[in-house]
Amino acid sequence: MKAGIVGLPNVGKSTLFNCLSNAKAQSANFPFCTIEPNIGVVNVPDPRLEKLEAIVSPERVIPATVEIVDIAGLVKGASKGEGLGNQFLGNIRETDAILHVLRCFDNDNVVHVDGSVDPIRDKETIDMELQLKDLETVEKKLDKVKRAAKTGNKDAQKEEAVLLKLKTGLEAGKSVRAIEFTEDELEDFVKPAQLITAKSVMYVCNVDEGSAVSGNAYVEKVREAVKDEHAEVLVLAVGTEADINELDDYEERQMFLQDIGLDEPGSAKLIRSAYKLLNQQTYFTAGVKEVRAWTVDVGATAPQAAGVIHTDFEKGFIRAEVIAYDDYIHFGSEAKVKEAGKMRVEGKNYIVKDGDVMHFLFNV
């Protein structure tokens, strides 16, 4: 699962990517600095791993990860191929969720592609380009489906109705995620269309250091503009995060954070938020060889969770032994959890909960 960082040129995308991945993507004060998308595999910060490690004392600890993609800056006309438009839109289509970076700081030394700071205008520029690309996709599909619908094909008629709803919404300047659909319409027609503006989005407001804790007037405008989108807004002083990232000493980092009023780097919050945005959750395996965080979709069954470790585990699944994370920490060992009768045996229909500590029995 991949989250793509998008935005206009020069809003701080590559600097943010560097903070998240510790990769050193080229970052400079001019547009189109990032041309090929950079991909970083980022550890998901999870304090629960440290607590499990303290109890189990394993040989190694392996965190969950999420892929972050830094995509080239987009400009007006991208949907018609302007700038790096076609490439940008192709790259973003391959991601599963969007981290939309908006410039919410004033700095005369950092040029803005449109000459002034206005995050709402910037958001609308990108929204429009993505909506136009989706409209083009919908219209092409509609041309094909109409012919089948005219012959009396019931499925085609249902799809035509959904495509017309999409077309009307997109033409009105709505992103697909802001258009209301039934669950069946979403599953049968909207999701398979793989439309860009249907993807979950988080708006990352890039602010100055003084606004890192509570935001600023630009951020408030963004919050007001996106209130109907079911989208999260996260405030991040990207330049400051980059400075913190340069410090090798942990205590120095903590002092820097305390000085600006933060209890942890904003990038850690962003990674966890991106993980949730991708509809992911974590279960753990805990043994002397390793304590490990495994990633599954929210709503995954026990066999599906087992399959993340190895496909044979899913094929030959018999049952899962499950301990709630809080019980594991409270009793302090697997043996004591068993003594207290808190270990559960679950079958094929069990829906995994975030934080479950699991052991699978299988037979192939």
PDB file of C-alpha atoms in Angstrom, residues 27-313:
ATOM      1  CA  SER A  27      15.194  19.542  -2.803  1.00  0.00           C
ATOM      2  CA  ALA A  28      15.666  22.963  -4.364  1.00  0.00           C
ATOM      3  CA  ASN A  29      13.986  26.326  -4.763  1.00  0.00           C
ATOM      4  CA  PHE A  30      12.567  25.849  -8.252  1.00  0.00           C
ATOM      5  CA  PRO A  31       9.670  23.914  -9.837  1.00  0.00           C
ATOM      6  CA  PHE A  32       9.943  20.351 -11.191  1.00  0.00           C
ATOM      7  CA  CYS A  33      12.871  19.488  -8.969  1.00  0.00           C
ATOM      8  CA  THR A  34      11.368  16.033  -8.440  1.00  0.00           C
ATOM      9  CA  ILE A  35      10.759  14.363 -11.795  1.00  0.00           C
ATOM     10  CA  GLU A  36      10.843  10.620 -11.183  1.00  0.00           C
ATOM     11  CA  PRO A  37       8.808   9.662  -8.118  1.00  0.00           C
ATOM     12  CA  ASN A  38      11.000   8.790  -5.138  1.00  0.00           C
ATOM     13  CA  ILE A  39       9.745   5.856  -3.073  1.00  0.00           C
ATOM     14  CA  GLY A  40      10.569   5.462   0.613  1.00  0.00           C
ATOM     15  CA  VAL A  41       9.661   2.548   2.889  1.00  0.00           C
ATOM     16  CA  VAL A  42       8.942   4.164   6.250  1.00  0.00           C
ATOM     17  CA  ASN A  43       8.719   2.502   9.680  1.00  0.00           C
ATOM     18  CA  VAL A  44       5.420   3.157  11.461  1.00  0.00           C
ATOM     19  CA  PRO A  45       6.191   4.552  14.957  1.00  0.00           C
ATOM     20  CA  ASP A  46       4.419   2.324  17.496  1.00  0.00           C
ATOM     21  CA  PRO A  47       5.170   2.561  21.267  1.00  0.00           C
ATOM     22  CA  ARG A  48       3.464  -0.830  21.761  1.00  0.00           C
ATOM     23  CA  LEU A  49       6.450  -2.551  20.131  1.00  0.00           C
ATOM     24  CA  GLU A  50       8.798  -1.156  22.784  1.00  0.00           C
ATOM     25  CA  LYS A  51       6.572  -2.474  25.587  1.00  0.00           C
ATOM     26  CA  LEU A  52       6.387  -5.928  24.009  1.00  0.00           C
ATOM     27  CA  GLU A  53      10.162  -5.882  23.542  1.00  0.00           C
ATOM     28  CA  ALA A  54      10.665  -5.078  27.233  1.00  0.00           C
ATOM     29  CA  ILE A  55       8.562  -8.103  28.227  1.00  0.00           C
ATOM     30  CA  VAL A  56       9.811 -10.669  25.680  1.00  0.00           C
ATOM     31  CA  SER A  57      13.481  -9.575  25.207  1.00  0.00           C
ATOM     32  CA  PRO A  58      13.571 -10.872  21.610  1.00  0.00           C
ATOM     33  CA  GLU A  59      16.623 -11.139  19.350  1.00  0.00           C
ATOM     34  CA  ARG A  60      15.122  -8.535  17.019  1.00  0.00           C
ATOM     35  CA  VAL A  61      12.163  -6.183  16.655  1.00  0.00           C
ATOM     36  CA  ILE A  62      10.555  -5.502  13.274  1.00  0.00           C
ATOM     37  CA  PRO A  63       8.076  -2.589  12.931  1.00  0.00           C
ATOM     38  CA  ALA A  64       5.258  -2.225  10.419  1.00  0.00           C
ATOM     39  CA  THR A  65       6.079  -0.145   7.341  1.00  0.00           C
ATOM     40  CA  VAL A  66       4.279   2.045   4.843  1.00  0.00           C
ATOM     41  CA  GLU A  67       5.414   3.163   1.379  1.00  0.00           C
ATOM     42  CA  ILE A  68       5.560   6.898   0.737  1.00  0.00           C
ATOM     43  CA  VAL A  69       5.913   8.197  -2.837  1.00  0.00           C
ATOM     44  CA  ASP A  70       7.144  11.715  -3.631  1.00  0.00           C
ATOM     45  CA  ILE A  71       5.458  12.742  -6.886  1.00  0.00           C
ATOM     46  CA  ALA A  72       6.450  15.571  -9.267  1.00  0.00           C
ATOM     47  CA  GLY A  73       4.779  18.963  -8.684  1.00  0.00           C
ATOM     48  CA  LEU A  74       1.636  19.599 -10.720  1.00  0.00           C
ATOM     49  CA  VAL A  75       0.646  22.820 -12.505  1.00  0.00           C
ATOM     50  CA  LYS A  76      -2.469  24.170 -14.217  1.00  0.00           C
ATOM     51  CA  GLY A  77      -3.162  22.283 -17.423  1.00  0.00           C
ATOM     52  CA  ALA A  78      -1.691  18.991 -16.150  1.00  0.00           C
ATOM     53  CA  SER A  79      -4.841  17.132 -17.179  1.00  0.00           C
ATOM     54  CA  LYS A  80      -4.072  18.267 -20.755  1.00  0.00           C
ATOM     55  CA  GLY A  81      -0.413  17.246 -20.441  1.00  0.00           C
ATOM     56  CA  GLU A  82       1.049  20.615 -19.352  1.00  0.00           C
ATOM     57  CA  GLY A  83       4.308  20.504 -17.387  1.00  0.00           C
ATOM     58  CA  LEU A  84       4.819  16.931 -16.217  1.00  0.00           C
ATOM     59  CA  GLY A  85       1.059  16.414 -16.156  1.00  0.00           C
ATOM     60  CA  ASN A  86       0.676  13.002 -17.763  1.00  0.00           C
ATOM     61  CA  GLN A  87       3.538  11.574 -15.751  1.00  0.00           C
ATOM     62  CA  PHE A  88       2.213  13.078 -12.508  1.00  0.00           C
ATOM     63  CA  LEU A  89      -1.284  11.734 -13.079  1.00  0.00           C
ATOM     64  CA  GLY A  90       0.033   8.288 -13.961  1.00  0.00           C
ATOM     65  CA  ASN A  91       2.129   8.183 -10.791  1.00  0.00           C
ATOM     66  CA  ILE A  92      -0.685   9.330  -8.532  1.00  0.00           C
ATOM     67  CA  ARG A  93      -3.089   6.766 -10.015  1.00  0.00           C
ATOM     68  CA  GLU A  94      -0.762   4.015  -8.753  1.00  0.00           C
ATOM     69  CA  THR A  95      -0.984   5.169  -5.113  1.00  0.00           C
ATOM     70  CA  ASP A  96      -3.675   4.127  -2.626  1.00  0.00           C
ATOM     71  CA  ALA A  97      -4.051   7.405  -0.712  1.00  0.00           C
ATOM     72  CA  ILE A  98      -2.976  11.028  -1.098  1.00  0.00           C
ATOM     73  CA  LEU A  99      -0.979  13.295   1.213  1.00  0.00           C
ATOM     74  CA  HIS A 100      -1.742  16.731  -0.243  1.00  0.00           C
ATOM     75  CA  VAL A 101       0.859  19.288   0.905  1.00  0.00           C
ATOM     76  CA  LEU A 102      -0.342  22.899   1.066  1.00  0.00           C
ATOM     77  CA  ARG A 103       1.950  25.863   1.646  1.00  0.00           C
ATOM     78  CA  CYS A 104       0.716  27.705   4.743  1.00  0.00           C
ATOM     79  CA  PHE A 105       3.721  29.913   5.492  1.00  0.00           C
ATOM     80  CA  ASP A 106       5.083  33.262   4.262  1.00  0.00           C
ATOM     81  CA  ASN A 107       8.707  33.419   3.152  1.00  0.00           C
ATOM     82  CA  ASP A 108       9.928  35.826   0.459  1.00  0.00           C
ATOM     83  CA  ASN A 109      13.000  33.641  -0.081  1.00  0.00           C
ATOM     84  CA  VAL A 110      10.954  30.665  -1.279  1.00  0.00           C
ATOM     85  CA  VAL A 111       9.276  31.376  -4.604  1.00  0.00           C
ATOM     86  CA  HIS A 112       5.657  30.366  -5.193  1.00  0.00           C
ATOM     87  CA  VAL A 113       4.715  29.133  -8.645  1.00  0.00           C
ATOM     88  CA  ASP A 114       1.700  31.511  -8.674  1.00  0.00           C
ATOM     89  CA  GLY A 115       3.505  34.453  -7.044  1.00  0.00           C
ATOM     90  CA  SER A 116       1.625  34.553  -3.728  1.00  0.00           C
ATOM     91  CA  VAL A 117       0.663  32.301  -0.805  1.00  0.00           C
ATOM     92  CA  ASP A 118      -2.932  31.043  -0.973  1.00  0.00           C
ATOM     93  CA  PRO A 119      -3.447  27.391   0.100  1.00  0.00           C
ATOM     94  CA  ILE A 120      -7.117  27.359  -0.942  1.00  0.00           C
ATOM     95  CA  ARG A 121      -6.266  28.463  -4.498  1.00  0.00           C
ATOM     96  CA  ASP A 122      -3.444  25.874  -4.556  1.00  0.00           C
ATOM     97  CA  LYS A 123      -5.807  23.136  -3.381  1.00  0.00           C
ATOM     98  CA  GLU A 124      -8.395  24.078  -5.992  1.00  0.00           C
ATOM     99  CA  THR A 125      -5.746  24.079  -8.747  1.00  0.00           C
ATOM    100  CA  ILE A 126      -4.795  20.480  -7.998  1.00  0.00           C
ATOM    101  CA  ASP A 127      -8.378  19.376  -7.309  1.00  0.00           C
ATOM    102  CA  MET A 128      -9.474  20.746 -10.676  1.00  0.00           C
ATOM    103  CA  GLU A 129      -6.727  18.959 -12.583  1.00  0.00           C
ATOM    104  CA  LEU A 130      -7.467  15.661 -10.870  1.00  0.00           C
ATOM    105  CA  GLN A 131     -11.214  16.091 -11.370  1.00  0.00           C
ATOM    106  CA  LEU A 132     -10.721  16.861 -15.067  1.00  0.00           C
ATOM    107  CA  LYS A 133      -8.657  13.702 -15.471  1.00  0.00           C
ATOM    108  CA  ASP A 134     -11.340  11.664 -13.691  1.00  0.00           C
ATOM    109  CA  LEU A 135     -14.035  13.279 -15.855  1.00  0.00           C
ATOM    110  CA  GLU A 136     -12.123  12.194 -18.953  1.00  0.00           C
ATOM    111  CA  THR A 137     -11.988   8.612 -17.601  1.00  0.00           C
ATOM    112  CA  VAL A 138     -15.706   8.614 -16.715  1.00  0.00           C
ATOM    113  CA  GLU A 139     -16.763   9.966 -20.121  1.00  0.00           C
ATOM    114  CA  LYS A 140     -14.787   7.263 -21.922  1.00  0.00           C
ATOM    115  CA  LYS A 141     -16.422   4.568 -19.780  1.00  0.00           C
ATOM    116  CA  LEU A 142     -19.837   6.148 -20.279  1.00  0.00           C
ATOM    117  CA  ASP A 143     -19.530   5.971 -24.078  1.00  0.00           C
ATOM    118  CA  LYS A 144     -18.941   2.216 -23.880  1.00  0.00           C
ATOM    119  CA  VAL A 145     -21.573   1.475 -21.228  1.00  0.00           C
ATOM    120  CA  LYS A 146     -24.359   3.458 -22.954  1.00  0.00           C
ATOM    121  CA  ARG A 147     -24.285   1.124 -25.933  1.00  0.00           C
ATOM    122  CA  ALA A 148     -24.727  -1.944 -23.695  1.00  0.00           C
ATOM    123  CA  ALA A 149     -27.408  -0.188 -21.603  1.00  0.00           C
ATOM    124  CA  LYS A 150     -29.497   0.477 -24.726  1.00  0.00           C
ATOM    125  CA  THR A 151     -29.690  -3.267 -25.406  1.00  0.00           C
ATOM    126  CA  GLY A 152     -31.450  -3.734 -22.058  1.00  0.00           C
ATOM    127  CA  ASN A 153     -28.435  -5.058 -20.128  1.00  0.00           C
ATOM    128  CA  LYS A 154     -29.444  -4.497 -16.481  1.00  0.00           C
ATOM    129  CA  ASP A 155     -25.865  -4.321 -15.117  1.00  0.00           C
ATOM    130  CA  ALA A 156     -24.919  -1.812 -17.805  1.00  0.00           C
ATOM    131  CA  GLN A 157     -27.938   0.308 -16.917  1.00  0.00           C
ATOM    132  CA  LYS A 158     -26.904   0.333 -13.247  1.00  0.00           C
ATOM    133  CA  GLU A 159     -23.358   1.290 -14.209  1.00  0.00           C
ATOM    134  CA  GLU A 160     -24.619   4.006 -16.542  1.00  0.00           C
ATOM    135  CA  ALA A 161     -26.627   5.576 -13.684  1.00  0.00           C
ATOM    136  CA  VAL A 162     -23.528   5.608 -11.438  1.00  0.00           C
ATOM    137  CA  LEU A 163     -21.319   7.032 -14.202  1.00  0.00           C
ATOM    138  CA  LEU A 164     -23.855   9.805 -14.859  1.00  0.00           C
ATOM    139  CA  LYS A 165     -23.845  10.627 -11.142  1.00  0.00           C
ATOM    140  CA  LEU A 166     -20.037  10.757 -11.251  1.00  0.00           C
ATOM    141  CA  LYS A 167     -20.077  12.955 -14.358  1.00  0.00           C
ATOM    142  CA  THR A 168     -22.540  15.428 -12.795  1.00  0.00           C
ATOM    143  CA  GLY A 169     -20.539  15.648  -9.571  1.00  0.00           C
ATOM    144  CA  LEU A 170     -17.173  16.089 -11.291  1.00  0.00           C
ATOM    145  CA  GLU A 171     -18.574  18.754 -13.639  1.00  0.00           C
ATOM    146  CA  ALA A 172     -19.828  20.604 -10.532  1.00  0.00           C
ATOM    147  CA  GLY A 173     -16.253  20.660  -9.158  1.00  0.00           C
ATOM    148  CA  LYS A 174     -16.717  17.845  -6.628  1.00  0.00           C
ATOM    149  CA  SER A 175     -14.102  15.172  -5.988  1.00  0.00           C
ATOM    150  CA  VAL A 176     -15.443  11.604  -6.189  1.00  0.00           C
ATOM    151  CA  ARG A 177     -14.917  11.071  -2.424  1.00  0.00           C
ATOM    152  CA  ALA A 178     -17.380  13.929  -1.771  1.00  0.00           C
ATOM    153  CA  ILE A 179     -20.172  12.370  -3.904  1.00  0.00           C
ATOM    154  CA  GLU A 180     -22.714  10.181  -2.070  1.00  0.00           C
ATOM    155  CA  PHE A 181     -23.077   6.558  -3.224  1.00  0.00           C
ATOM    156  CA  THR A 182     -24.687   3.420  -1.809  1.00  0.00           C
ATOM    157  CA  GLU A 183     -22.353   0.675  -0.579  1.00  0.00           C
ATOM    158  CA  ASP A 184     -23.239  -1.464  -3.627  1.00  0.00           C
ATOM    159  CA  GLU A 185     -22.530   1.407  -6.042  1.00  0.00           C
ATOM    160  CA  LEU A 186     -19.149   1.972  -4.412  1.00  0.00           C
ATOM    161  CA  GLU A 187     -18.126  -1.694  -4.482  1.00  0.00           C
ATOM    162  CA  ASP A 188     -19.519  -2.582  -7.920  1.00  0.00           C
ATOM    163  CA  PHE A 189     -18.733   0.511  -9.976  1.00  0.00           C
ATOM    164  CA  VAL A 190     -16.875   3.362  -8.244  1.00  0.00           C
ATOM    165  CA  LYS A 191     -13.928   1.421  -6.755  1.00  0.00           C
ATOM    166  CA  PRO A 192     -13.239  -0.640  -9.920  1.00  0.00           C
ATOM    167  CA  ALA A 193     -13.034   2.628 -11.930  1.00  0.00           C
ATOM    168  CA  GLN A 194      -9.867   3.557  -9.935  1.00  0.00           C
ATOM    169  CA  LEU A 195     -10.604   7.275 -10.073  1.00  0.00           C
ATOM    170  CA  ILE A 196      -7.953   9.580  -8.634  1.00  0.00           C
ATOM    171  CA  THR A 197     -10.283  11.811  -6.592  1.00  0.00           C
ATOM    172  CA  ALA A 198     -11.921   8.759  -4.998  1.00  0.00           C
ATOM    173  CA  LYS A 199      -8.724   8.128  -3.027  1.00  0.00           C
ATOM    174  CA  SER A 200      -8.597   8.997   0.663  1.00  0.00           C
ATOM    175  CA  VAL A 201      -6.780  12.286   1.266  1.00  0.00           C
ATOM    176  CA  MET A 202      -5.018  14.016   4.120  1.00  0.00           C
ATOM    177  CA  TYR A 203      -4.149  17.707   3.824  1.00  0.00           C
ATOM    178  CA  VAL A 204      -0.707  18.473   5.230  1.00  0.00           C
ATOM    179  CA  CYS A 205      -0.466  22.170   6.079  1.00  0.00           C
ATOM    180  CA  ASN A 206       3.208  23.146   5.844  1.00  0.00           C
ATOM    181  CA  VAL A 207       3.652  25.979   8.372  1.00  0.00           C
ATOM    182  CA  ASP A 208       6.480  28.027   9.894  1.00  0.00           C
ATOM    183  CA  GLU A 209       8.069  26.939  13.190  1.00  0.00           C
ATOM    184  CA  GLY A 210       5.978  29.348  15.272  1.00  0.00           C
ATOM    185  CA  SER A 211       2.764  27.767  13.965  1.00  0.00           C
ATOM    186  CA  ALA A 212       3.830  24.131  14.476  1.00  0.00           C
ATOM    187  CA  VAL A 213       1.674  23.568  17.557  1.00  0.00           C
ATOM    188  CA  SER A 214      -1.583  25.411  16.882  1.00  0.00           C
ATOM    189  CA  GLY A 215      -1.484  26.319  13.190  1.00  0.00           C
ATOM    190  CA  ASN A 216      -2.295  29.764  11.760  1.00  0.00           C
ATOM    191  CA  ALA A 217      -4.885  31.681   9.741  1.00  0.00           C
ATOM    192  CA  TYR A 218      -3.974  29.763   6.555  1.00  0.00           C
ATOM    193  CA  VAL A 219      -4.620  26.455   8.340  1.00  0.00           C
ATOM    194  CA  GLU A 220      -8.027  27.632   9.577  1.00  0.00           C
ATOM    195  CA  LYS A 221      -8.985  28.482   5.990  1.00  0.00           C
ATOM    196  CA  VAL A 222      -7.976  24.982   4.888  1.00  0.00           C
ATOM    197  CA  ARG A 223      -9.997  23.362   7.681  1.00  0.00           C
ATOM    198  CA  GLU A 224     -13.057  25.374   6.666  1.00  0.00           C
ATOM    199  CA  ALA A 225     -12.582  24.548   2.958  1.00  0.00           C
ATOM    200  CA  VAL A 226     -12.341  20.770   3.477  1.00  0.00           C
ATOM    201  CA  LYS A 227     -14.924  20.276   6.244  1.00  0.00           C
ATOM    202  CA  ASP A 228     -17.301  18.369   3.921  1.00  0.00           C
ATOM    203  CA  GLU A 229     -14.628  16.090   2.455  1.00  0.00           C
ATOM    204  CA  HIS A 230     -14.216  13.595   5.334  1.00  0.00           C
ATOM    205  CA  ALA A 231     -10.505  14.457   5.136  1.00  0.00           C
ATOM    206  CA  GLU A 232      -7.959  14.867   7.922  1.00  0.00           C
ATOM    207  CA  VAL A 233      -5.936  18.082   8.245  1.00  0.00           C
ATOM    208  CA  LEU A 234      -2.472  17.767   9.783  1.00  0.00           C
ATOM    209  CA  VAL A 235      -0.247  20.723  10.716  1.00  0.00           C
ATOM    210  CA  LEU A 236       3.487  20.226  10.130  1.00  0.00           C
ATOM    211  CA  ALA A 237       6.449  22.632  10.129  1.00  0.00           C
ATOM    212  CA  VAL A 238       8.297  20.744   7.403  1.00  0.00           C
ATOM    213  CA  GLY A 239      11.442  22.923   7.452  1.00  0.00           C
ATOM    214  CA  THR A 240      11.712  22.555  11.234  1.00  0.00           C
ATOM    215  CA  GLU A 241      11.174  18.789  10.974  1.00  0.00           C
ATOM    216  CA  ALA A 242      14.082  18.711   8.504  1.00  0.00           C
ATOM    217  CA  ASP A 243      16.287  20.546  11.027  1.00  0.00           C
ATOM    218  CA  ILE A 244      15.313  18.082  13.784  1.00  0.00           C
ATOM    219  CA  ASN A 245      16.062  15.217  11.419  1.00  0.00           C
ATOM    220  CA  GLU A 246      19.640  16.444  11.013  1.00  0.00           C
ATOM    221  CA  LEU A 247      20.348  15.994  14.733  1.00  0.00           C
ATOM    222  CA  ASP A 248      21.943  12.621  15.517  1.00  0.00           C
ATOM    223  CA  ASP A 249      21.564  12.851  19.289  1.00  0.00           C
ATOM    224  CA  TYR A 250      18.157  11.685  20.623  1.00  0.00           C
ATOM    225  CA  GLU A 251      18.247  14.032  23.630  1.00  0.00           C
ATOM    226  CA  GLU A 252      19.033  17.016  21.393  1.00  0.00           C
ATOM    227  CA  ARG A 253      16.032  16.142  19.239  1.00  0.00           C
ATOM    228  CA  GLN A 254      13.782  15.948  22.312  1.00  0.00           C
ATOM    229  CA  MET A 255      15.042  19.323  23.588  1.00  0.00           C
ATOM    230  CA  PHE A 256      14.402  20.897  20.162  1.00  0.00           C
ATOM    231  CA  LEU A 257      10.859  19.487  20.175  1.00  0.00           C
ATOM    232  CA  GLN A 258      10.189  20.734  23.703  1.00  0.00           C
ATOM    233  CA  ASP A 259      11.439  24.197  22.777  1.00  0.00           C
ATOM    234  CA  ILE A 260       8.768  24.496  20.081  1.00  0.00           C
ATOM    235  CA  GLY A 261       6.060  22.850  22.210  1.00  0.00           C
ATOM    236  CA  LEU A 262       5.847  19.377  20.618  1.00  0.00           C
ATOM    237  CA  ASP A 263       5.983  16.027  22.432  1.00  0.00           C
ATOM    238  CA  GLU A 264       7.070  14.084  19.331  1.00  0.00           C
ATOM    239  CA  PRO A 265       8.070  14.877  15.728  1.00  0.00           C
ATOM    240  CA  GLY A 266       5.103  15.818  13.546  1.00  0.00           C
ATOM    241  CA  SER A 267       6.430  13.384  10.968  1.00  0.00           C
ATOM    242  CA  ALA A 268       5.686  10.492  13.369  1.00  0.00           C
ATOM    243  CA  LYS A 269       2.056  11.628  13.616  1.00  0.00           C
ATOM    244  CA  LEU A 270       1.907  11.926   9.836  1.00  0.00           C
ATOM    245  CA  ILE A 271       3.221   8.370   9.294  1.00  0.00           C
ATOM    246  CA  ARG A 272       0.661   6.926  11.717  1.00  0.00           C
ATOM    247  CA  SER A 273      -2.088   8.994  10.078  1.00  0.00           C
ATOM    248  CA  ALA A 274      -1.016   7.799   6.613  1.00  0.00           C
ATOM    249  CA  TYR A 275      -1.181   4.205   7.873  1.00  0.00           C
ATOM    250  CA  LYS A 276      -4.775   4.755   9.012  1.00  0.00           C
ATOM    251  CA  LEU A 277      -5.578   6.626   5.802  1.00  0.00           C
ATOM    252  CA  LEU A 278      -4.604   3.470   3.912  1.00  0.00           C
ATOM    253  CA  ASN A 279      -7.124   1.553   6.069  1.00  0.00           C
ATOM    254  CA  GLN A 280      -4.326  -0.468   7.680  1.00  0.00           C
ATOM    255  CA  GLN A 281      -3.985  -1.857  11.189  1.00  0.00           C
ATOM    256  CA  THR A 282      -1.380  -3.859  13.099  1.00  0.00           C
ATOM    257  CA  TYR A 283      -1.283  -7.208  14.816  1.00  0.00           C
ATOM    258  CA  PHE A 284       1.786  -8.600  16.607  1.00  0.00           C
ATOM    259  CA  THR A 285       3.676 -11.850  16.905  1.00  0.00           C
ATOM    260  CA  ALA A 286       5.850 -12.093  20.000  1.00  0.00           C
ATOM    261  CA  GLY A 287       8.549 -14.695  20.606  1.00  0.00           C
ATOM    262  CA  VAL A 288      12.195 -14.895  21.666  1.00  0.00           C
ATOM    263  CA  LYS A 289      13.357 -14.866  18.030  1.00  0.00           C
ATOM    264  CA  GLU A 290      11.441 -11.689  17.171  1.00  0.00           C
ATOM    265  CA  VAL A 291       8.685  -9.317  18.128  1.00  0.00           C
ATOM    266  CA  ARG A 292       7.072  -8.137  14.930  1.00  0.00           C
ATOM    267  CA  ALA A 293       4.298  -5.817  13.778  1.00  0.00           C
ATOM    268  CA  TRP A 294       2.319  -7.174  10.826  1.00  0.00           C
ATOM    269  CA  THR A 295       0.106  -5.044   8.595  1.00  0.00           C
ATOM    270  CA  VAL A 296      -3.424  -6.110   7.626  1.00  0.00           C
ATOM    271  CA  ASP A 297      -6.457  -4.321   6.246  1.00  0.00           C
ATOM    272  CA  VAL A 298      -9.023  -3.177   8.777  1.00  0.00           C
ATOM    273  CA  GLY A 299     -11.664  -5.928   8.764  1.00  0.00           C
ATOM    274  CA  ALA A 300      -9.235  -8.745   7.866  1.00  0.00           C
ATOM    275  CA  THR A 301     -10.073 -12.254   9.097  1.00  0.00           C
ATOM    276  CA  ALA A 302      -7.680 -14.471  11.064  1.00  0.00           C
ATOM    277  CA  PRO A 303      -6.777 -16.605   7.979  1.00  0.00           C
ATOM    278  CA  GLN A 304      -6.067 -13.434   5.972  1.00  0.00           C
ATOM    279  CA  ALA A 305      -3.818 -12.193   8.783  1.00  0.00           C
ATOM    280  CA  ALA A 306      -2.023 -15.541   8.792  1.00  0.00           C
ATOM    281  CA  GLY A 307      -1.540 -15.238   5.026  1.00  0.00           C
ATOM    282  CA  VAL A 308       0.467 -12.036   5.526  1.00  0.00           C
ATOM    283  CA  ILE A 309       3.160 -14.166   7.189  1.00  0.00           C
ATOM    284  CA  HIS A 310       3.007 -16.944   4.583  1.00  0.00           C
ATOM    285  CA  THR A 311       0.403 -18.092   2.061  1.00  0.00           C
ATOM    286  CA  ASP A 312       0.630 -21.646   3.496  1.00  0.00           C
ATOM    287  CA  PHE A 313      -0.556 -20.288   6.855  1.00  0.00           C
TER     288      PHE A 313
END
